[in-house]
Amino acid sequence: MTLGIELPLDNDWSAERETQRMATGRPFGVPDLTDYPDLVRQVDRSGFAAVWTRDVPVFDPNNFGDAGSVYDPFVNLGFLAGITEKIALGTAAIVLPLRHPMMVAKAAASVDKLSGGRLILGVASGDRPVEYPLLGLDFERRGEAFRDAVSYIRDAWKADGLPLGDGRIEPSLDLLPKPVQSKIPMVIAGQGRQSPEWIAANMQGRFVYPGGIERMAMQSSDWFVARKALGLPAGAFISAFHLDLADNPDEQATPRRFGARVGRKRFLDHLGALENAGVAHLALLLRPARRPLKEVIDELARDVLPALSGGAQVSRFP
């Protein structure tokens, strides 16, 4: 098992905001990105396996209250490629039907090239209906558009011309650059309105919402069984956790939405249970932290990462 960090890197905890979140059920607001570059460099130096950026084109405080990672994901990843050296750069996830697949293919290949082959392309169909009308797109057709985009992007990365979107290839045109990785790993967040069989055949990993151990075990088992039935490698089963790391390493977990306030030792117990349930990688959102993030990252790097079995690479990709 490996650990990653979900962006943005800021503290969004206060007693007032926590009370408001409990009352409304809404997550976090607009992050403070003042220390973000230095904290990302610290994460890279500390041996985490990945950082993950989200795709939230429009801030909708009345319905979601969550600004995501704020920056355009591909601009952000280009910046991250320049200030990091080892860590995988992941998207969780690009909403494919909102973007032309040719531009996604070019942007993703550019990040992969600039980072030396460190991109993990998380993809999704999106769950915010407000975004589709704003772009003149059909929300109900997003499943079909998602499938078409995946096929187009894979074709565009090949060296035999430019896909025209109707199954034909134009050999006199090409899309540059080509990615460093022969096959950039694609991970689906959610279901993308696709069947389990299609997901297993076309994705190298699944990124699921945080949940209980039994639910995670069932989801990962379904994923691994479907991959095995197709004669494919296990791939990566990924989830997230909203972590408020307590000062007391023995503090028992106080659950919160998608995570908990918990001490280091009890968190390690939870990580072991998740690994036994089939989770290969866990992306930590540290916005709930009450402590300075530098301290939290240091403690995780010093006392948690060495206890895990996965090292510093997102494990189980073919």
PDB file of C-alpha atoms in Angstrom:
ATOM      1  CA  MET A   1       0.000   0.000   0.000  1.00  0.00           C
ATOM      2  CA  THR A   2       1.128   3.560  -0.748  1.00  0.00           C
ATOM      3  CA  LEU A   3       0.014   7.022   0.350  1.00  0.00           C
ATOM      4  CA  GLY A   4      -0.565  10.130  -1.718  1.00  0.00           C
ATOM      5  CA  ILE A   5      -1.759  13.654  -1.050  1.00  0.00           C
ATOM      6  CA  GLU A   6      -4.912  15.185  -2.508  1.00  0.00           C
ATOM      7  CA  LEU A   7      -4.618  18.865  -3.378  1.00  0.00           C
ATOM      8  CA  PRO A   8      -5.102  21.619  -2.352  1.00  0.00           C
ATOM      9  CA  LEU A   9      -2.632  21.767   0.513  1.00  0.00           C
ATOM     10  CA  ASP A  10      -4.098  24.127   3.079  1.00  0.00           C
ATOM     11  CA  ASN A  11      -5.733  24.090   6.508  1.00  0.00           C
ATOM     12  CA  ASP A  12      -9.448  24.745   6.413  1.00  0.00           C
ATOM     13  CA  TRP A  13     -10.301  23.956  10.019  1.00  0.00           C
ATOM     14  CA  SER A  14     -11.806  26.253  12.583  1.00  0.00           C
ATOM     15  CA  ALA A  15     -14.446  25.580  15.220  1.00  0.00           C
ATOM     16  CA  GLU A  16     -16.878  27.869  13.403  1.00  0.00           C
ATOM     17  CA  ARG A  17     -16.352  26.233  10.006  1.00  0.00           C
ATOM     18  CA  GLU A  18     -16.563  22.743  11.504  1.00  0.00           C
ATOM     19  CA  THR A  19     -19.916  23.583  13.116  1.00  0.00           C
ATOM     20  CA  GLN A  20     -21.166  24.954   9.802  1.00  0.00           C
ATOM     21  CA  ARG A  21     -20.039  21.830   7.933  1.00  0.00           C
ATOM     22  CA  MET A  22     -21.781  19.583  10.426  1.00  0.00           C
ATOM     23  CA  ALA A  23     -24.995  21.599  10.055  1.00  0.00           C
ATOM     24  CA  THR A  24     -25.030  21.887   6.255  1.00  0.00           C
ATOM     25  CA  GLY A  25     -23.183  18.729   5.171  1.00  0.00           C
ATOM     26  CA  ARG A  26     -21.097  20.814   2.775  1.00  0.00           C
ATOM     27  CA  PRO A  27     -17.361  20.222   2.527  1.00  0.00           C
ATOM     28  CA  PHE A  28     -14.699  22.903   2.219  1.00  0.00           C
ATOM     29  CA  GLY A  29     -14.625  26.361   0.712  1.00  0.00           C
ATOM     30  CA  VAL A  30     -12.004  28.303  -1.230  1.00  0.00           C
ATOM     31  CA  PRO A  31      -8.514  27.205  -0.130  1.00  0.00           C
ATOM     32  CA  ASP A  32      -5.598  29.416   0.873  1.00  0.00           C
ATOM     33  CA  LEU A  33      -2.807  28.479  -1.568  1.00  0.00           C
ATOM     34  CA  THR A  34      -0.111  30.739  -0.097  1.00  0.00           C
ATOM     35  CA  ASP A  35       2.136  27.878   1.057  1.00  0.00           C
ATOM     36  CA  TYR A  36       1.090  25.388  -1.596  1.00  0.00           C
ATOM     37  CA  PRO A  37       4.336  25.252  -3.669  1.00  0.00           C
ATOM     38  CA  ASP A  38       6.590  24.765  -0.633  1.00  0.00           C
ATOM     39  CA  LEU A  39       4.301  22.091   0.795  1.00  0.00           C
ATOM     40  CA  VAL A  40       4.217  20.201  -2.518  1.00  0.00           C
ATOM     41  CA  ARG A  41       8.024  20.229  -2.595  1.00  0.00           C
ATOM     42  CA  GLN A  42       8.030  18.854   0.956  1.00  0.00           C
ATOM     43  CA  VAL A  43       5.618  16.071  -0.044  1.00  0.00           C
ATOM     44  CA  ASP A  44       7.863  15.182  -3.000  1.00  0.00           C
ATOM     45  CA  ARG A  45      11.007  15.053  -0.835  1.00  0.00           C
ATOM     46  CA  SER A  46       9.244  13.031   1.856  1.00  0.00           C
ATOM     47  CA  GLY A  47       8.593   9.904  -0.217  1.00  0.00           C
ATOM     48  CA  PHE A  48       4.840  10.033  -0.827  1.00  0.00           C
ATOM     49  CA  ALA A  49       3.746   8.148  -3.929  1.00  0.00           C
ATOM     50  CA  ALA A  50       1.491  10.721  -5.633  1.00  0.00           C
ATOM     51  CA  VAL A  51      -0.230  14.080  -5.531  1.00  0.00           C
ATOM     52  CA  TRP A  52      -3.751  14.327  -6.923  1.00  0.00           C
ATOM     53  CA  THR A  53      -5.447  17.370  -8.420  1.00  0.00           C
ATOM     54  CA  ARG A  54      -9.155  17.725  -9.117  1.00  0.00           C
ATOM     55  CA  ASP A  55     -11.131  19.139 -12.053  1.00  0.00           C
ATOM     56  CA  VAL A  56     -13.678  21.678 -10.773  1.00  0.00           C
ATOM     57  CA  PRO A  57     -14.246  24.235 -13.565  1.00  0.00           C
ATOM     58  CA  VAL A  58     -16.887  26.319 -11.759  1.00  0.00           C
ATOM     59  CA  PHE A  59     -17.137  27.199  -8.068  1.00  0.00           C
ATOM     60  CA  ASP A  60     -20.751  26.572  -6.994  1.00  0.00           C
ATOM     61  CA  PRO A  61     -20.906  27.572  -3.296  1.00  0.00           C
ATOM     62  CA  ASN A  62     -24.693  27.304  -3.010  1.00  0.00           C
ATOM     63  CA  ASN A  63     -24.839  23.658  -4.086  1.00  0.00           C
ATOM     64  CA  PHE A  64     -21.358  22.211  -3.417  1.00  0.00           C
ATOM     65  CA  GLY A  65     -19.323  24.682  -1.346  1.00  0.00           C
ATOM     66  CA  ASP A  66     -16.129  23.092  -2.650  1.00  0.00           C
ATOM     67  CA  ALA A  67     -13.668  24.891  -4.929  1.00  0.00           C
ATOM     68  CA  GLY A  68     -11.568  21.774  -5.492  1.00  0.00           C
ATOM     69  CA  SER A  69      -7.899  22.375  -6.330  1.00  0.00           C
ATOM     70  CA  VAL A  70      -8.774  25.837  -7.819  1.00  0.00           C
ATOM     71  CA  TYR A  71      -6.243  25.833 -10.675  1.00  0.00           C
ATOM     72  CA  ASP A  72      -6.928  24.312 -14.072  1.00  0.00           C
ATOM     73  CA  PRO A  73      -5.706  20.732 -13.608  1.00  0.00           C
ATOM     74  CA  PHE A  74      -3.364  20.572 -16.593  1.00  0.00           C
ATOM     75  CA  VAL A  75      -1.830  23.999 -15.929  1.00  0.00           C
ATOM     76  CA  ASN A  76      -1.396  22.877 -12.331  1.00  0.00           C
ATOM     77  CA  LEU A  77       0.234  19.601 -13.373  1.00  0.00           C
ATOM     78  CA  GLY A  78       2.654  21.432 -15.662  1.00  0.00           C
ATOM     79  CA  PHE A  79       3.676  23.584 -12.708  1.00  0.00           C
ATOM     80  CA  LEU A  80       4.012  20.521 -10.485  1.00  0.00           C
ATOM     81  CA  ALA A  81       6.160  18.780 -13.098  1.00  0.00           C
ATOM     82  CA  GLY A  82       8.614  21.665 -12.808  1.00  0.00           C
ATOM     83  CA  ILE A  83       8.874  21.801  -9.003  1.00  0.00           C
ATOM     84  CA  THR A  84       8.890  18.057  -8.206  1.00  0.00           C
ATOM     85  CA  GLU A  85      11.249  15.231  -9.114  1.00  0.00           C
ATOM     86  CA  LYS A  86       9.883  11.833  -8.120  1.00  0.00           C
ATOM     87  CA  ILE A  87       6.243  11.910  -7.149  1.00  0.00           C
ATOM     88  CA  ALA A  88       3.512  10.657  -9.491  1.00  0.00           C
ATOM     89  CA  LEU A  89       1.167  13.379 -10.750  1.00  0.00           C
ATOM     90  CA  GLY A  90      -2.462  12.277 -10.732  1.00  0.00           C
ATOM     91  CA  THR A  91      -5.823  13.709 -11.686  1.00  0.00           C
ATOM     92  CA  ALA A  92      -8.845  12.761  -9.630  1.00  0.00           C
ATOM     93  CA  ALA A  93     -10.403  13.286 -12.014  1.00  0.00           C
ATOM     94  CA  ILE A  94     -10.607  15.015 -15.394  1.00  0.00           C
ATOM     95  CA  VAL A  95     -14.275  15.326 -16.409  1.00  0.00           C
ATOM     96  CA  LEU A  96     -13.829  14.062 -19.962  1.00  0.00           C
ATOM     97  CA  PRO A  97     -17.175  15.108 -21.514  1.00  0.00           C
ATOM     98  CA  LEU A  98     -16.483  18.764 -20.635  1.00  0.00           C
ATOM     99  CA  ARG A  99     -13.317  18.896 -22.787  1.00  0.00           C
ATOM    100  CA  HIS A 100     -12.546  17.986 -26.375  1.00  0.00           C
ATOM    101  CA  PRO A 101     -10.615  14.705 -26.259  1.00  0.00           C
ATOM    102  CA  MET A 102      -7.934  15.978 -28.648  1.00  0.00           C
ATOM    103  CA  MET A 103      -7.039  18.756 -26.194  1.00  0.00           C
ATOM    104  CA  VAL A 104      -7.103  16.312 -23.255  1.00  0.00           C
ATOM    105  CA  ALA A 105      -4.791  13.957 -25.153  1.00  0.00           C
ATOM    106  CA  LYS A 106      -2.348  16.766 -25.934  1.00  0.00           C
ATOM    107  CA  ALA A 107      -2.402  18.223 -22.410  1.00  0.00           C
ATOM    108  CA  ALA A 108      -1.948  14.822 -20.769  1.00  0.00           C
ATOM    109  CA  ALA A 109       0.910  13.845 -23.089  1.00  0.00           C
ATOM    110  CA  SER A 110       2.552  17.229 -22.422  1.00  0.00           C
ATOM    111  CA  VAL A 111       2.430  16.659 -18.650  1.00  0.00           C
ATOM    112  CA  ASP A 112       3.771  13.138 -19.055  1.00  0.00           C
ATOM    113  CA  LYS A 113       6.641  14.418 -21.226  1.00  0.00           C
ATOM    114  CA  LEU A 114       7.497  17.360 -18.958  1.00  0.00           C
ATOM    115  CA  SER A 115       7.436  15.171 -15.843  1.00  0.00           C
ATOM    116  CA  GLY A 116       9.473  12.322 -17.301  1.00  0.00           C
ATOM    117  CA  GLY A 117       6.580   9.861 -17.383  1.00  0.00           C
ATOM    118  CA  ARG A 118       4.928  10.528 -14.022  1.00  0.00           C
ATOM    119  CA  LEU A 119       1.296  11.132 -15.034  1.00  0.00           C
ATOM    120  CA  ILE A 120      -1.656   9.061 -13.838  1.00  0.00           C
ATOM    121  CA  LEU A 121      -4.743  10.187 -15.744  1.00  0.00           C
ATOM    122  CA  GLY A 122      -7.802   9.871 -13.539  1.00  0.00           C
ATOM    123  CA  VAL A 123     -10.997  10.379 -15.557  1.00  0.00           C
ATOM    124  CA  ALA A 124     -14.706  10.785 -14.778  1.00  0.00           C
ATOM    125  CA  SER A 125     -18.031  11.704 -16.351  1.00  0.00           C
ATOM    126  CA  GLY A 126     -18.813  14.376 -13.756  1.00  0.00           C
ATOM    127  CA  ASP A 127     -21.589  14.726 -11.189  1.00  0.00           C
ATOM    128  CA  ARG A 128     -22.290  18.463 -11.204  1.00  0.00           C
ATOM    129  CA  PRO A 129     -25.214  19.123 -13.580  1.00  0.00           C
ATOM    130  CA  VAL A 130     -24.632  22.898 -13.520  1.00  0.00           C
ATOM    131  CA  GLU A 131     -21.443  22.532 -15.598  1.00  0.00           C
ATOM    132  CA  TYR A 132     -23.041  20.888 -18.631  1.00  0.00           C
ATOM    133  CA  PRO A 133     -25.637  23.604 -19.475  1.00  0.00           C
ATOM    134  CA  LEU A 134     -22.967  26.275 -19.036  1.00  0.00           C
ATOM    135  CA  LEU A 135     -21.005  24.649 -21.857  1.00  0.00           C
ATOM    136  CA  GLY A 136     -24.012  23.770 -23.992  1.00  0.00           C
ATOM    137  CA  LEU A 137     -23.510  20.041 -23.395  1.00  0.00           C
ATOM    138  CA  ASP A 138     -26.038  17.273 -22.804  1.00  0.00           C
ATOM    139  CA  PHE A 139     -25.743  15.974 -19.237  1.00  0.00           C
ATOM    140  CA  GLU A 140     -27.700  12.812 -20.066  1.00  0.00           C
ATOM    141  CA  ARG A 141     -25.295  11.856 -22.856  1.00  0.00           C
ATOM    142  CA  ARG A 142     -22.192  12.016 -20.656  1.00  0.00           C
ATOM    143  CA  GLY A 143     -21.727   8.235 -20.481  1.00  0.00           C
ATOM    144  CA  GLU A 144     -21.458   7.887 -24.253  1.00  0.00           C
ATOM    145  CA  ALA A 145     -19.241  10.967 -24.491  1.00  0.00           C
ATOM    146  CA  PHE A 146     -16.969   9.510 -21.803  1.00  0.00           C
ATOM    147  CA  ARG A 147     -16.469   6.242 -23.722  1.00  0.00           C
ATOM    148  CA  ASP A 148     -15.803   8.050 -26.969  1.00  0.00           C
ATOM    149  CA  ALA A 149     -13.229  10.303 -25.289  1.00  0.00           C
ATOM    150  CA  VAL A 150     -11.300   7.386 -23.771  1.00  0.00           C
ATOM    151  CA  SER A 151     -11.049   5.708 -27.174  1.00  0.00           C
ATOM    152  CA  TYR A 152     -10.001   8.933 -28.921  1.00  0.00           C
ATOM    153  CA  ILE A 153      -7.308   9.781 -26.355  1.00  0.00           C
ATOM    154  CA  ARG A 154      -5.719   6.350 -26.578  1.00  0.00           C
ATOM    155  CA  ASP A 155      -5.669   6.547 -30.379  1.00  0.00           C
ATOM    156  CA  ALA A 156      -4.172  10.059 -30.300  1.00  0.00           C
ATOM    157  CA  TRP A 157      -1.209   8.877 -28.231  1.00  0.00           C
ATOM    158  CA  LYS A 158      -0.224   6.353 -30.889  1.00  0.00           C
ATOM    159  CA  ALA A 159       2.317   7.148 -33.584  1.00  0.00           C
ATOM    160  CA  ASP A 160       0.173   6.480 -36.648  1.00  0.00           C
ATOM    161  CA  GLY A 161      -1.660   9.763 -37.265  1.00  0.00           C
ATOM    162  CA  LEU A 162      -4.496  11.832 -35.844  1.00  0.00           C
ATOM    163  CA  PRO A 163      -7.895  10.270 -35.050  1.00  0.00           C
ATOM    164  CA  LEU A 164     -10.845  12.035 -36.653  1.00  0.00           C
ATOM    165  CA  GLY A 165     -13.358  10.914 -34.035  1.00  0.00           C
ATOM    166  CA  ASP A 166     -15.282   8.545 -36.296  1.00  0.00           C
ATOM    167  CA  GLY A 167     -12.919   5.593 -36.239  1.00  0.00           C
ATOM    168  CA  ARG A 168     -10.727   6.913 -39.057  1.00  0.00           C
ATOM    169  CA  ILE A 169      -7.090   8.021 -38.715  1.00  0.00           C
ATOM    170  CA  GLU A 170      -5.609  10.867 -40.761  1.00  0.00           C
ATOM    171  CA  PRO A 171      -1.979   9.769 -41.400  1.00  0.00           C
ATOM    172  CA  SER A 172      -0.844  13.194 -42.626  1.00  0.00           C
ATOM    173  CA  LEU A 173      -1.545  14.783 -39.213  1.00  0.00           C
ATOM    174  CA  ASP A 174      -0.202  13.989 -35.791  1.00  0.00           C
ATOM    175  CA  LEU A 175      -0.587  15.133 -32.203  1.00  0.00           C
ATOM    176  CA  LEU A 176       2.600  16.072 -30.349  1.00  0.00           C
ATOM    177  CA  PRO A 177       4.188  15.379 -27.974  1.00  0.00           C
ATOM    178  CA  LYS A 178       3.805  11.659 -27.525  1.00  0.00           C
ATOM    179  CA  PRO A 179       3.789  10.532 -23.889  1.00  0.00           C
ATOM    180  CA  VAL A 180       6.906   9.074 -22.276  1.00  0.00           C
ATOM    181  CA  GLN A 181       4.933   6.127 -20.928  1.00  0.00           C
ATOM    182  CA  SER A 182       3.939   3.638 -23.597  1.00  0.00           C
ATOM    183  CA  LYS A 183       0.505   3.610 -21.986  1.00  0.00           C
ATOM    184  CA  ILE A 184      -0.373   6.365 -19.524  1.00  0.00           C
ATOM    185  CA  PRO A 185      -2.370   4.661 -16.748  1.00  0.00           C
ATOM    186  CA  MET A 186      -6.043   5.634 -16.766  1.00  0.00           C
ATOM    187  CA  VAL A 187      -8.012   5.434 -13.529  1.00  0.00           C
ATOM    188  CA  ILE A 188     -11.768   5.919 -13.383  1.00  0.00           C
ATOM    189  CA  ALA A 189     -13.273   7.915 -10.528  1.00  0.00           C
ATOM    190  CA  GLY A 190     -16.769   6.664  -9.840  1.00  0.00           C
ATOM    191  CA  GLN A 191     -18.525   4.638 -12.521  1.00  0.00           C
ATOM    192  CA  GLY A 192     -18.518   7.063 -15.456  1.00  0.00           C
ATOM    193  CA  ARG A 193     -21.974   5.617 -16.300  1.00  0.00           C
ATOM    194  CA  GLN A 194     -20.180   2.498 -17.551  1.00  0.00           C
ATOM    195  CA  SER A 195     -20.662  -1.211 -16.903  1.00  0.00           C
ATOM    196  CA  PRO A 196     -18.237  -3.012 -14.559  1.00  0.00           C
ATOM    197  CA  GLU A 197     -17.072  -5.084 -17.533  1.00  0.00           C
ATOM    198  CA  TRP A 198     -16.216  -1.998 -19.616  1.00  0.00           C
ATOM    199  CA  ILE A 199     -14.390  -0.405 -16.680  1.00  0.00           C
ATOM    200  CA  ALA A 200     -12.319  -3.534 -16.037  1.00  0.00           C
ATOM    201  CA  ALA A 201     -11.411  -3.846 -19.724  1.00  0.00           C
ATOM    202  CA  ASN A 202     -10.536  -0.194 -20.351  1.00  0.00           C
ATOM    203  CA  MET A 203      -9.138   1.218 -17.113  1.00  0.00           C
ATOM    204  CA  GLN A 204      -5.945   0.363 -15.223  1.00  0.00           C
ATOM    205  CA  GLY A 205      -7.417   1.396 -11.895  1.00  0.00           C
ATOM    206  CA  ARG A 206     -10.510   2.406  -9.936  1.00  0.00           C
ATOM    207  CA  PHE A 207     -10.684   5.446  -7.624  1.00  0.00           C
ATOM    208  CA  VAL A 208     -13.645   5.138  -5.255  1.00  0.00           C
ATOM    209  CA  TYR A 209     -15.156   7.396  -2.612  1.00  0.00           C
ATOM    210  CA  PRO A 210     -14.061   6.698   0.978  1.00  0.00           C
ATOM    211  CA  GLY A 211     -16.198   4.135   2.748  1.00  0.00           C
ATOM    212  CA  GLY A 212     -16.250   1.471   5.432  1.00  0.00           C
ATOM    213  CA  ILE A 213     -13.912  -1.507   5.357  1.00  0.00           C
ATOM    214  CA  GLU A 214     -16.608  -3.996   4.318  1.00  0.00           C
ATOM    215  CA  ARG A 215     -17.777  -1.773   1.446  1.00  0.00           C
ATOM    216  CA  MET A 216     -14.188  -1.278   0.283  1.00  0.00           C
ATOM    217  CA  ALA A 217     -13.551  -5.021   0.381  1.00  0.00           C
ATOM    218  CA  MET A 218     -16.639  -5.697  -1.751  1.00  0.00           C
ATOM    219  CA  GLN A 219     -15.724  -3.005  -4.297  1.00  0.00           C
ATOM    220  CA  SER A 220     -12.124  -4.116  -4.603  1.00  0.00           C
ATOM    221  CA  SER A 221     -13.150  -7.758  -4.904  1.00  0.00           C
ATOM    222  CA  ASP A 222     -15.540  -6.909  -7.729  1.00  0.00           C
ATOM    223  CA  TRP A 223     -12.726  -5.004  -9.489  1.00  0.00           C
ATOM    224  CA  PHE A 224     -10.140  -7.759  -9.108  1.00  0.00           C
ATOM    225  CA  VAL A 225     -12.571 -10.515 -10.151  1.00  0.00           C
ATOM    226  CA  ALA A 226     -13.562  -8.573 -13.276  1.00  0.00           C
ATOM    227  CA  ARG A 227      -9.919  -7.980 -14.213  1.00  0.00           C
ATOM    228  CA  LYS A 228      -9.012 -11.619 -13.662  1.00  0.00           C
ATOM    229  CA  ALA A 229     -11.949 -12.796 -15.791  1.00  0.00           C
ATOM    230  CA  LEU A 230     -10.476 -10.789 -18.674  1.00  0.00           C
ATOM    231  CA  GLY A 231      -6.995 -12.204 -18.126  1.00  0.00           C
ATOM    232  CA  LEU A 232      -5.658  -8.788 -17.083  1.00  0.00           C
ATOM    233  CA  PRO A 233      -3.281  -7.778 -14.261  1.00  0.00           C
ATOM    234  CA  ALA A 234      -4.945  -6.747 -11.003  1.00  0.00           C
ATOM    235  CA  GLY A 235      -4.502  -3.027 -11.609  1.00  0.00           C
ATOM    236  CA  ALA A 236      -4.802  -0.426  -8.844  1.00  0.00           C
ATOM    237  CA  PHE A 237      -7.696   0.017  -6.436  1.00  0.00           C
ATOM    238  CA  ILE A 238      -7.541   3.532  -4.960  1.00  0.00           C
ATOM    239  CA  SER A 239      -9.494   5.561  -2.426  1.00  0.00           C
ATOM    240  CA  ALA A 240      -9.167   8.736  -0.352  1.00  0.00           C
ATOM    241  CA  PHE A 241      -9.294   9.779   3.303  1.00  0.00           C
ATOM    242  CA  HIS A 242      -9.897  13.184   4.919  1.00  0.00           C
ATOM    243  CA  LEU A 243      -7.307  13.193   7.701  1.00  0.00           C
ATOM    244  CA  ASP A 244      -7.088  15.325  10.840  1.00  0.00           C
ATOM    245  CA  LEU A 245      -3.968  13.813  12.431  1.00  0.00           C
ATOM    246  CA  ALA A 246      -4.122  14.223  16.203  1.00  0.00           C
ATOM    247  CA  ASP A 247      -1.120  15.169  18.361  1.00  0.00           C
ATOM    248  CA  ASN A 248      -1.630  12.101  20.541  1.00  0.00           C
ATOM    249  CA  PRO A 249      -0.532   9.083  18.468  1.00  0.00           C
ATOM    250  CA  ASP A 250      -2.871   6.816  20.478  1.00  0.00           C
ATOM    251  CA  GLU A 251      -6.005   8.940  20.041  1.00  0.00           C
ATOM    252  CA  GLN A 252      -8.934   6.841  18.876  1.00  0.00           C
ATOM    253  CA  ALA A 253     -10.731   7.810  15.681  1.00  0.00           C
ATOM    254  CA  THR A 254     -13.477  10.398  15.752  1.00  0.00           C
ATOM    255  CA  PRO A 255     -15.232   9.860  12.427  1.00  0.00           C
ATOM    256  CA  ARG A 256     -15.997  12.746  10.095  1.00  0.00           C
ATOM    257  CA  ARG A 257     -17.307  12.867   6.530  1.00  0.00           C
ATOM    258  CA  PHE A 258     -14.940  10.780   4.379  1.00  0.00           C
ATOM    259  CA  GLY A 259     -12.368  10.412   7.154  1.00  0.00           C
ATOM    260  CA  ALA A 260     -11.570  10.974  10.802  1.00  0.00           C
ATOM    261  CA  ARG A 261      -9.597  12.798  13.431  1.00  0.00           C
ATOM    262  CA  VAL A 262      -7.227  10.100  14.640  1.00  0.00           C
ATOM    263  CA  GLY A 263      -3.808   9.516  16.176  1.00  0.00           C
ATOM    264  CA  ARG A 264      -0.926   8.098  14.156  1.00  0.00           C
ATOM    265  CA  LYS A 265      -0.944   4.594  15.649  1.00  0.00           C
ATOM    266  CA  ARG A 266      -4.669   4.122  15.244  1.00  0.00           C
ATOM    267  CA  PHE A 267      -4.410   5.484  11.707  1.00  0.00           C
ATOM    268  CA  LEU A 268      -1.805   2.834  10.936  1.00  0.00           C
ATOM    269  CA  ASP A 269      -4.271   0.222  12.178  1.00  0.00           C
ATOM    270  CA  HIS A 270      -6.855   1.610   9.746  1.00  0.00           C
ATOM    271  CA  LEU A 271      -4.357   1.562   6.872  1.00  0.00           C
ATOM    272  CA  GLY A 272      -3.657  -2.093   7.579  1.00  0.00           C
ATOM    273  CA  ALA A 273      -7.361  -2.878   7.444  1.00  0.00           C
ATOM    274  CA  LEU A 274      -7.723  -0.990   4.160  1.00  0.00           C
ATOM    275  CA  GLU A 275      -4.768  -2.834   2.651  1.00  0.00           C
ATOM    276  CA  ASN A 276      -6.301  -6.149   3.692  1.00  0.00           C
ATOM    277  CA  ALA A 277      -9.511  -4.984   1.981  1.00  0.00           C
ATOM    278  CA  GLY A 278      -7.617  -4.538  -1.281  1.00  0.00           C
ATOM    279  CA  VAL A 279      -6.819  -0.808  -1.285  1.00  0.00           C
ATOM    280  CA  ALA A 280      -3.472  -0.293  -3.051  1.00  0.00           C
ATOM    281  CA  HIS A 281      -3.219   3.481  -2.687  1.00  0.00           C
ATOM    282  CA  LEU A 282      -4.861   6.067  -0.403  1.00  0.00           C
ATOM    283  CA  ALA A 283      -4.971   9.794  -1.221  1.00  0.00           C
ATOM    284  CA  LEU A 284      -5.001  11.920   1.936  1.00  0.00           C
ATOM    285  CA  LEU A 285      -6.819  15.240   2.040  1.00  0.00           C
ATOM    286  CA  LEU A 286      -5.244  17.266   4.856  1.00  0.00           C
ATOM    287  CA  ARG A 287      -7.607  20.245   4.822  1.00  0.00           C
ATOM    288  CA  PRO A 288      -9.326  19.081   8.057  1.00  0.00           C
ATOM    289  CA  ALA A 289      -5.977  19.219   9.923  1.00  0.00           C
ATOM    290  CA  ARG A 290      -5.876  21.401  13.024  1.00  0.00           C
ATOM    291  CA  ARG A 291      -2.080  21.240  13.172  1.00  0.00           C
ATOM    292  CA  PRO A 292       0.302  23.025  10.770  1.00  0.00           C
ATOM    293  CA  LEU A 293       0.539  20.982   7.588  1.00  0.00           C
ATOM    294  CA  LYS A 294       4.339  20.925   7.662  1.00  0.00           C
ATOM    295  CA  GLU A 295       4.153  19.091  11.003  1.00  0.00           C
ATOM    296  CA  VAL A 296       1.537  16.649   9.719  1.00  0.00           C
ATOM    297  CA  ILE A 297       3.516  15.848   6.566  1.00  0.00           C
ATOM    298  CA  ASP A 298       6.708  15.375   8.628  1.00  0.00           C
ATOM    299  CA  GLU A 299       4.999  12.957  11.027  1.00  0.00           C
ATOM    300  CA  LEU A 300       3.433  10.945   8.228  1.00  0.00           C
ATOM    301  CA  ALA A 301       6.772  10.733   6.398  1.00  0.00           C
ATOM    302  CA  ARG A 302       8.734   9.818   9.520  1.00  0.00           C
ATOM    303  CA  ASP A 303       6.369   7.413  11.261  1.00  0.00           C
ATOM    304  CA  VAL A 304       3.757   6.179   8.775  1.00  0.00           C
ATOM    305  CA  LEU A 305       5.355   5.782   5.333  1.00  0.00           C
ATOM    306  CA  PRO A 306       8.175   3.489   6.580  1.00  0.00           C
ATOM    307  CA  ALA A 307       5.553   1.133   8.038  1.00  0.00           C
ATOM    308  CA  LEU A 308       3.836   0.604   4.686  1.00  0.00           C
ATOM    309  CA  SER A 309       4.723  -2.064   2.175  1.00  0.00           C
ATOM    310  CA  GLY A 310       4.313  -0.176  -1.091  1.00  0.00           C
ATOM    311  CA  GLY A 311       7.305   2.135  -1.145  1.00  0.00           C
ATOM    312  CA  ALA A 312       7.064   5.364  -3.110  1.00  0.00           C
ATOM    313  CA  GLN A 313       5.299   4.164  -6.268  1.00  0.00           C
ATOM    314  CA  VAL A 314       1.558   3.887  -6.811  1.00  0.00           C
ATOM    315  CA  SER A 315       1.405   0.124  -6.803  1.00  0.00           C
ATOM    316  CA  ARG A 316      -0.223  -2.521  -8.993  1.00  0.00           C
ATOM    317  CA  PHE A 317      -0.389  -0.734 -12.333  1.00  0.00           C
ATOM    318  CA  PRO A 318       0.358  -3.150 -15.186  1.00  0.00           C
TER     319      PRO A 318
END
